[in-house]
Tab-separated table of C-alpha atoms in Angstrom:
chain	number	residue	atom	x	y	z
A	1	UNK	CA	31.562	-23.150	-17.228
A	2	UNK	CA	32.390	-20.746	-14.413
A	3	UNK	CA	30.987	-17.821	-16.393
A	4	UNK	CA	27.624	-19.585	-16.606
A	5	UNK	CA	27.575	-19.670	-12.807
A	6	UNK	CA	26.929	-15.932	-12.736
A	7	UNK	CA	25.265	-15.366	-16.126
A	8	UNK	CA	22.394	-17.854	-15.909
A	9	UNK	CA	21.317	-16.994	-12.315
A	10	UNK	CA	21.425	-13.318	-13.251
A	11	UNK	CA	19.189	-13.952	-16.271
A	12	UNK	CA	16.739	-15.939	-14.139
A	13	UNK	CA	16.685	-13.214	-11.480
A	14	UNK	CA	16.131	-10.421	-14.006
A	15	UNK	CA	13.353	-12.416	-15.689
A	16	UNK	CA	11.546	-12.970	-12.380
A	17	UNK	CA	11.869	-9.290	-11.466
A	18	UNK	CA	10.528	-8.197	-14.848
A	19	UNK	CA	7.535	-10.515	-14.492
A	20	UNK	CA	6.888	-9.252	-10.959
A	21	UNK	CA	6.997	-5.614	-12.027
A	22	UNK	CA	4.828	-6.460	-15.017
A	23	UNK	CA	2.202	-8.037	-12.782
A	24	UNK	CA	2.226	-5.053	-10.455
A	25	UNK	CA	2.153	-2.446	-13.196
A	26	UNK	CA	-0.555	-4.328	-15.093
A	27	UNK	CA	-3.091	-3.784	-12.345
A	28	UNK	CA	-5.922	-1.483	-13.486
A	29	UNK	CA	-5.863	2.035	-12.098
A	30	UNK	CA	-8.757	2.933	-9.770
A	31	UNK	CA	-11.722	4.397	-11.610
A	32	UNK	CA	-12.558	8.056	-11.251
A	33	UNK	CA	-16.307	7.689	-11.798
A	34	UNK	CA	-17.240	9.120	-8.416
A	35	UNK	CA	-14.970	12.099	-8.966
A	36	UNK	CA	-16.487	12.822	-12.376
A	37	UNK	CA	-20.011	12.576	-10.965
A	38	UNK	CA	-19.056	14.886	-8.116
A	39	UNK	CA	-17.684	17.448	-10.566
A	40	UNK	CA	-20.942	17.272	-12.503
A	41	UNK	CA	-22.902	18.077	-9.346
A	42	UNK	CA	-20.575	20.937	-8.332
A	43	UNK	CA	-20.596	22.525	-11.786
A	44	UNK	CA	-17.050	21.608	-12.793
A	45	UNK	CA	-17.910	19.351	-15.712
A	46	UNK	CA	-16.589	21.847	-18.235
A	47	UNK	CA	-12.923	21.330	-17.460
A	48	UNK	CA	-11.749	23.318	-20.448
A	49	UNK	CA	-13.227	26.551	-19.147
A	50	UNK	CA	-10.679	28.275	-16.953
A	51	UNK	CA	-8.447	25.223	-16.927
A	52	UNK	CA	-5.237	27.220	-17.064
A	53	UNK	CA	-6.119	29.252	-14.006
A	54	UNK	CA	-7.203	26.188	-12.023
A	55	UNK	CA	-4.033	24.322	-12.958
A	56	UNK	CA	-1.868	27.228	-11.879
A	57	UNK	CA	-3.717	27.446	-8.566
A	58	UNK	CA	-3.389	23.704	-8.002
A	59	UNK	CA	0.312	23.815	-8.817
A	60	UNK	CA	0.756	26.728	-6.445
A	61	UNK	CA	-0.990	24.860	-3.649
A	62	UNK	CA	0.967	21.678	-4.368
A	63	UNK	CA	4.308	23.486	-4.397
A	64	UNK	CA	3.388	25.268	-1.178
A	65	UNK	CA	2.549	21.974	0.485
A	66	UNK	CA	5.816	20.469	-0.730
A	67	UNK	CA	7.738	23.402	0.675
A	68	UNK	CA	6.073	22.925	4.045
A	69	UNK	CA	6.810	19.189	4.171
A	70	UNK	CA	10.175	18.185	5.569
A	71	UNK	CA	11.624	15.057	4.027
A	72	UNK	CA	14.598	14.866	6.396
A	73	UNK	CA	15.975	16.373	9.573
A	74	UNK	CA	18.870	17.802	7.532
A	75	UNK	CA	17.762	20.815	5.453
A	76	UNK	CA	20.213	20.002	2.660
A	77	UNK	CA	19.021	16.410	2.383
A	78	UNK	CA	15.395	17.530	2.597
A	79	UNK	CA	15.910	19.984	-0.263
A	80	UNK	CA	17.646	17.266	-2.290
A	81	UNK	CA	14.824	14.758	-1.763
A	82	UNK	CA	12.233	17.412	-2.628
A	83	UNK	CA	13.570	17.438	-6.196
A	84	UNK	CA	12.255	13.906	-6.781
A	85	UNK	CA	8.570	13.251	-7.393
A	86	UNK	CA	8.819	9.877	-5.656
A	87	UNK	CA	9.594	11.549	-2.322
A	88	UNK	CA	6.046	12.882	-2.035
A	89	UNK	CA	4.629	9.432	-2.755
A	90	UNK	CA	6.871	7.861	-0.110
A	91	UNK	CA	5.809	10.530	2.380
A	92	UNK	CA	2.145	9.760	1.667
A	93	UNK	CA	2.766	6.014	2.033
A	94	UNK	CA	4.432	6.600	5.408
A	95	UNK	CA	1.448	8.657	6.548
A	96	UNK	CA	-1.020	6.054	5.296
A	97	UNK	CA	0.881	3.324	7.126
A	98	UNK	CA	1.062	5.360	10.323
A	99	UNK	CA	4.866	5.032	10.432
A	100	UNK	CA	6.541	8.009	12.190
A	101	UNK	CA	9.470	8.189	9.779
A	102	UNK	CA	10.642	10.830	7.340
A	103	UNK	CA	11.511	10.062	3.756
A	104	UNK	CA	15.261	10.421	4.378
A	105	UNK	CA	15.152	8.035	7.324
A	106	UNK	CA	13.120	5.541	5.307
A	107	UNK	CA	15.667	5.587	2.472
A	108	UNK	CA	18.524	5.147	4.960
A	109	UNK	CA	16.809	2.034	6.342
A	110	UNK	CA	16.295	0.617	2.842
A	111	UNK	CA	19.891	1.172	1.763
A	112	UNK	CA	21.189	-0.086	5.122
A	113	UNK	CA	19.226	-3.342	4.933
A	114	UNK	CA	20.213	-3.784	1.291
A	115	UNK	CA	23.888	-3.238	2.155
A	116	UNK	CA	23.792	-5.776	4.973
A	117	UNK	CA	22.179	-8.414	2.753
A	118	UNK	CA	24.709	-7.606	0.030
A	119	UNK	CA	27.691	-8.255	2.312
A	120	UNK	CA	26.429	-11.400	4.072
A	121	UNK	CA	27.465	-13.928	1.344
A	122	UNK	CA	31.040	-12.565	1.309
A	123	UNK	CA	31.493	-13.855	4.859
A	124	UNK	CA	31.739	-17.374	3.361
A	125	UNK	CA	34.273	-16.463	0.669
A	126	UNK	CA	34.406	-14.738	-2.704
A	127	UNK	CA	33.429	-16.416	-5.955
A	128	UNK	CA	31.331	-15.666	-9.007
A	129	UNK	CA	28.382	-17.588	-7.586
A	130	UNK	CA	28.551	-15.734	-4.271
A	131	UNK	CA	28.740	-12.413	-6.108
A	132	UNK	CA	25.531	-13.271	-7.939
A	133	UNK	CA	23.879	-14.385	-4.700
A	134	UNK	CA	25.012	-11.201	-2.929
A	135	UNK	CA	23.514	-9.016	-5.671
A	136	UNK	CA	20.236	-10.927	-5.487
A	137	UNK	CA	20.172	-10.686	-1.681
A	138	UNK	CA	20.988	-6.979	-1.887
A	139	UNK	CA	17.949	-6.408	-4.110
A	140	UNK	CA	15.799	-8.473	-1.765
A	141	UNK	CA	17.088	-6.554	1.257
A	142	UNK	CA	16.375	-3.247	-0.444
A	143	UNK	CA	12.812	-4.341	-1.249
A	144	UNK	CA	12.002	-5.770	2.201
A	145	UNK	CA	11.275	-2.370	3.878
A	146	UNK	CA	9.015	-1.463	0.945
A	147	UNK	CA	7.104	-4.732	1.338
A	148	UNK	CA	6.831	-4.164	5.086
A	149	UNK	CA	5.536	-0.635	4.503
A	150	UNK	CA	2.987	-1.893	1.979
A	151	UNK	CA	1.705	-4.535	4.407
A	152	UNK	CA	1.587	-1.951	7.185
A	153	UNK	CA	-0.389	0.450	4.978
A	154	UNK	CA	-2.837	-2.230	3.859
A	155	UNK	CA	-3.347	-3.421	7.435
A	156	UNK	CA	-4.073	0.094	8.661
A	157	UNK	CA	-6.480	0.702	5.791
A	158	UNK	CA	-8.274	-2.562	6.612
A	159	UNK	CA	-8.669	-1.506	10.247
A	160	UNK	CA	-10.057	1.866	9.154
A	161	UNK	CA	-12.492	0.203	6.737
A	162	UNK	CA	-13.707	-2.018	9.584
A	163	UNK	CA	-14.427	1.103	11.697
A	164	UNK	CA	-16.208	3.095	9.009
A	165	UNK	CA	-19.626	1.488	9.532
A	166	UNK	CA	-19.588	2.308	13.246
A	167	UNK	CA	-18.411	5.832	12.486
A	168	UNK	CA	-21.226	6.351	9.995
A	169	UNK	CA	-23.741	5.193	12.588
A	170	UNK	CA	-22.431	7.695	15.139
A	171	UNK	CA	-22.400	10.561	12.637
A	172	UNK	CA	-25.883	9.717	11.368
A	173	UNK	CA	-27.360	9.560	14.871
A	174	UNK	CA	-25.667	12.841	15.766
A	175	UNK	CA	-27.131	14.520	12.678
A	176	UNK	CA	-30.587	13.212	13.552
A	177	UNK	CA	-30.259	14.706	17.046
A	178	UNK	CA	-29.536	18.165	15.617
A	179	UNK	CA	-25.731	18.357	15.513
A	180	UNK	CA	-23.868	19.851	12.585
A	181	UNK	CA	-21.606	17.808	10.337
A	182	UNK	CA	-18.290	18.796	11.918
A	183	UNK	CA	-19.785	18.476	15.397
A	184	UNK	CA	-20.897	14.968	14.488
A	185	UNK	CA	-17.396	14.072	13.312
A	186	UNK	CA	-15.988	15.484	16.562
A	187	UNK	CA	-18.402	13.328	18.579
A	188	UNK	CA	-17.426	10.272	16.520
A	189	UNK	CA	-13.711	10.967	17.024
A	190	UNK	CA	-14.211	10.875	20.789
A	191	UNK	CA	-16.092	7.574	20.653
A	192	UNK	CA	-13.934	5.730	18.102
A	193	UNK	CA	-10.580	4.018	18.613
A	194	UNK	CA	-7.391	4.547	16.583
A	195	UNK	CA	-6.520	4.637	13.761
A	196	UNK	CA	-9.765	6.205	12.489
A	197	UNK	CA	-10.087	8.433	15.559
A	198	UNK	CA	-6.605	9.856	14.891
A	199	UNK	CA	-7.523	10.727	11.301
A	200	UNK	CA	-10.805	12.319	12.365
A	201	UNK	CA	-9.053	14.471	14.953
A	202	UNK	CA	-6.471	15.518	12.379
A	203	UNK	CA	-9.232	16.453	9.939
A	204	UNK	CA	-10.981	18.532	12.621
A	205	UNK	CA	-7.706	20.232	13.513
A	206	UNK	CA	-7.172	21.196	9.863
A	207	UNK	CA	-10.693	22.628	9.721
A	208	UNK	CA	-10.162	24.599	12.923
A	209	UNK	CA	-6.912	26.051	11.562
A	210	UNK	CA	-8.684	27.635	8.601
A	211	UNK	CA	-9.061	24.908	6.006
A	212	UNK	CA	-12.517	24.540	4.530
A	213	UNK	CA	-14.583	21.491	5.474
A	214	UNK	CA	-14.431	20.104	1.915
A	215	UNK	CA	-10.655	20.471	1.745
A	216	UNK	CA	-10.191	18.921	5.192
A	217	UNK	CA	-12.329	15.928	4.227
A	218	UNK	CA	-10.504	15.576	0.902
A	219	UNK	CA	-7.120	15.678	2.655
A	220	UNK	CA	-8.266	12.947	5.040
A	221	UNK	CA	-9.391	10.838	2.082
A	222	UNK	CA	-5.991	11.249	0.397
A	223	UNK	CA	-4.154	10.252	3.574
A	224	UNK	CA	-6.227	7.110	4.113
A	225	UNK	CA	-6.681	6.154	0.422
A	226	UNK	CA	-9.670	3.899	1.063
A	227	UNK	CA	-12.372	3.291	-1.584
A	228	UNK	CA	-14.980	2.915	1.159
A	229	UNK	CA	-14.039	6.251	2.691
A	230	UNK	CA	-14.040	7.856	-0.770
A	231	UNK	CA	-17.628	6.700	-1.149
A	232	UNK	CA	-18.530	8.329	2.175
A	233	UNK	CA	-16.787	11.592	1.296
A	234	UNK	CA	-18.434	11.642	-2.131
A	235	UNK	CA	-21.854	11.278	-0.507
A	236	UNK	CA	-21.066	14.089	1.952
A	237	UNK	CA	-19.795	16.458	-0.755
A	238	UNK	CA	-22.773	15.779	-3.023
A	239	UNK	CA	-25.176	16.457	-0.157
A	240	UNK	CA	-23.401	19.718	0.665
A	241	UNK	CA	-23.635	20.739	-3.008
A	242	UNK	CA	-27.222	19.777	-3.865
A	243	UNK	CA	-28.843	19.333	-0.445
A	244	UNK	CA	-30.798	16.424	0.997
A	245	UNK	CA	-31.071	14.375	4.148
A	246	UNK	CA	-27.446	13.578	4.988
A	247	UNK	CA	-28.363	11.210	7.837
A	248	UNK	CA	-30.455	9.092	5.500
A	249	UNK	CA	-27.693	9.128	2.868
A	250	UNK	CA	-25.120	7.958	5.404
A	251	UNK	CA	-27.443	5.166	6.549
A	252	UNK	CA	-27.696	3.924	2.964
A	253	UNK	CA	-23.928	4.144	2.518
A	254	UNK	CA	-23.436	2.156	5.735
A	255	UNK	CA	-25.873	-0.499	4.460
A	256	UNK	CA	-23.937	-0.717	1.182
A	257	UNK	CA	-20.654	-1.107	3.054
A	258	UNK	CA	-22.079	-3.858	5.256
A	259	UNK	CA	-23.252	-5.725	2.158
A	260	UNK	CA	-19.826	-5.396	0.568
A	261	UNK	CA	-18.210	-6.764	3.714
A	262	UNK	CA	-20.638	-9.702	3.666
A	263	UNK	CA	-19.746	-10.445	0.048
A	264	UNK	CA	-16.036	-10.286	0.897
A	265	UNK	CA	-16.607	-12.849	3.627
A	266	UNK	CA	-18.443	-15.165	1.229
A	267	UNK	CA	-15.637	-14.869	-1.332
A	268	UNK	CA	-13.031	-15.621	1.353
A	269	UNK	CA	-15.020	-18.734	2.312
A	270	UNK	CA	-15.425	-19.945	-1.269
A	271	UNK	CA	-11.726	-19.440	-2.098
A	272	UNK	CA	-10.337	-20.889	1.137
A	273	UNK	CA	-9.689	-24.295	-0.465
A	274	UNK	CA	-7.765	-22.733	-3.346
A	275	UNK	CA	-5.699	-20.603	-0.978
A	276	UNK	CA	-4.851	-23.625	1.149
A	277	UNK	CA	-3.925	-25.557	-2.001
A	278	UNK	CA	-1.544	-22.787	-2.991
A	279	UNK	CA	0.051	-22.814	0.461
A	280	UNK	CA	0.525	-26.599	0.414
A	281	UNK	CA	1.911	-26.699	-3.135
A	282	UNK	CA	4.217	-23.764	-2.455
A	283	UNK	CA	5.478	-25.170	0.847
A	284	UNK	CA	5.946	-28.757	-0.336
A	285	UNK	CA	9.260	-28.156	-2.202
A	286	UNK	CA	10.674	-26.284	0.783
A	287	UNK	CA	9.619	-29.083	3.146
A	288	UNK	CA	11.087	-31.797	0.902
A	289	UNK	CA	14.335	-29.837	0.549
A	290	UNK	CA	14.696	-29.556	4.315
A	291	UNK	CA	13.787	-33.237	4.773
A	292	UNK	CA	16.399	-34.472	2.284
A	293	UNK	CA	18.994	-32.152	3.811
A	294	UNK	CA	18.481	-33.968	7.114
A	295	UNK	CA	18.269	-37.500	5.658
A	296	UNK	CA	21.069	-37.283	3.079
A	297	UNK	CA	23.087	-34.053	3.315
A	298	UNK	CA	25.865	-35.382	1.041
A	299	UNK	CA	23.400	-35.946	-1.778
A	300	UNK	CA	21.814	-32.490	-1.382
A	301	UNK	CA	25.203	-30.776	-1.099
A	302	UNK	CA	25.558	-31.135	-4.885
A	303	UNK	CA	23.093	-28.255	-5.201
A	304	UNK	CA	25.690	-25.991	-3.562
A	305	UNK	CA	28.979	-27.406	-4.845
A	306	UNK	CA	28.205	-28.208	-8.504
A	307	UNK	CA	27.457	-25.614	-11.164
A	308	UNK	CA	24.400	-27.461	-12.458
A	309	UNK	CA	23.074	-27.823	-8.919
A	310	UNK	CA	23.451	-24.104	-8.295
A	311	UNK	CA	21.591	-23.288	-11.481
A	312	UNK	CA	18.789	-25.686	-10.536
A	313	UNK	CA	18.558	-24.163	-7.059
A	314	UNK	CA	18.372	-20.579	-8.334
A	315	UNK	CA	15.795	-21.526	-10.982
A	316	UNK	CA	13.669	-23.364	-8.404
A	317	UNK	CA	13.677	-20.350	-6.071
A	318	UNK	CA	12.704	-18.045	-8.927
A	319	UNK	CA	9.846	-20.302	-9.990
A	320	UNK	CA	8.644	-20.568	-6.390
A	321	UNK	CA	8.464	-16.783	-6.084
A	322	UNK	CA	6.785	-16.474	-9.474
A	323	UNK	CA	4.181	-19.121	-8.600
A	324	UNK	CA	3.383	-17.388	-5.311
A	325	UNK	CA	2.859	-14.047	-7.051
A	326	UNK	CA	0.702	-15.557	-9.793
A	327	UNK	CA	-1.560	-17.332	-7.285
A	328	UNK	CA	-1.819	-14.147	-5.225
A	329	UNK	CA	-2.779	-12.206	-8.349
A	330	UNK	CA	-5.441	-14.743	-9.312
A	331	UNK	CA	-6.975	-14.733	-5.833
A	332	UNK	CA	-7.122	-10.910	-5.623
A	333	UNK	CA	-10.846	-10.400	-6.332
A	334	UNK	CA	-12.029	-6.799	-6.189
A	335	UNK	CA	-15.476	-6.014	-4.782
């Protein structure tokens, strides 16, 4: 019976993790329709023609950028992290979240938090159940910095999306008054607040250091990773390729973005009851557990002292996490 104490919680934990990763990996990849349309306008629709040369140039640029990026303050550790493709993704996520950390420092924080969570249960003794709990807590501790970084990145992207309409208005009015495109972005960067102002100034700095305007705008779009900003950059690149009234185009893009924001607000209003229902249903077991612990601690102590109680407790926690993730997935409506 003691072997079941570690085997069954481990199976439940692995099952929950597999379902979580399945939900995350099952999300549809962002469409590349705008990119394909942009290539059609710029004469790059025939991707087979000269593909080898373009790929070699892109690889050369990518490797050059990777050589310039430092993943750690220690050269040896930076060279070691550069061998992994995930290091570049982590570096981009740190930039998108506005976190002034290098990849090596970020990994040290993750492993440090995971190690602390792994050792906490051993302060109360050593048993098979506590070993299983320590492994589960170690995984949770290792994932907590990643979750924090994801929330930080999403929050920063939301703040940038909220500033885009005002930025488009400033750029459009500047273009109507006779300014050039980069001059209009410079004027907008002086009038806007962070974080969008910081990204605009960085884009202008890249352009002043020799990067072309298209490449500087594309690099800013990759750093921010916002669908709304991608729509703006696509409109700008198409106008630069085929011509047209850019101020009028930006006004129409701003109108589209305002309508999308209005629809998001309506969806948030219509789904508020369902979100509150999920919060109440998810918090009710936790509230009842705490209430019974206060009213009758001897009765609830069986969940910690008996094998069956431990299995029930671990299963309940796993189902709580799974229910939260399923409700969050259902309520994630893309506009």
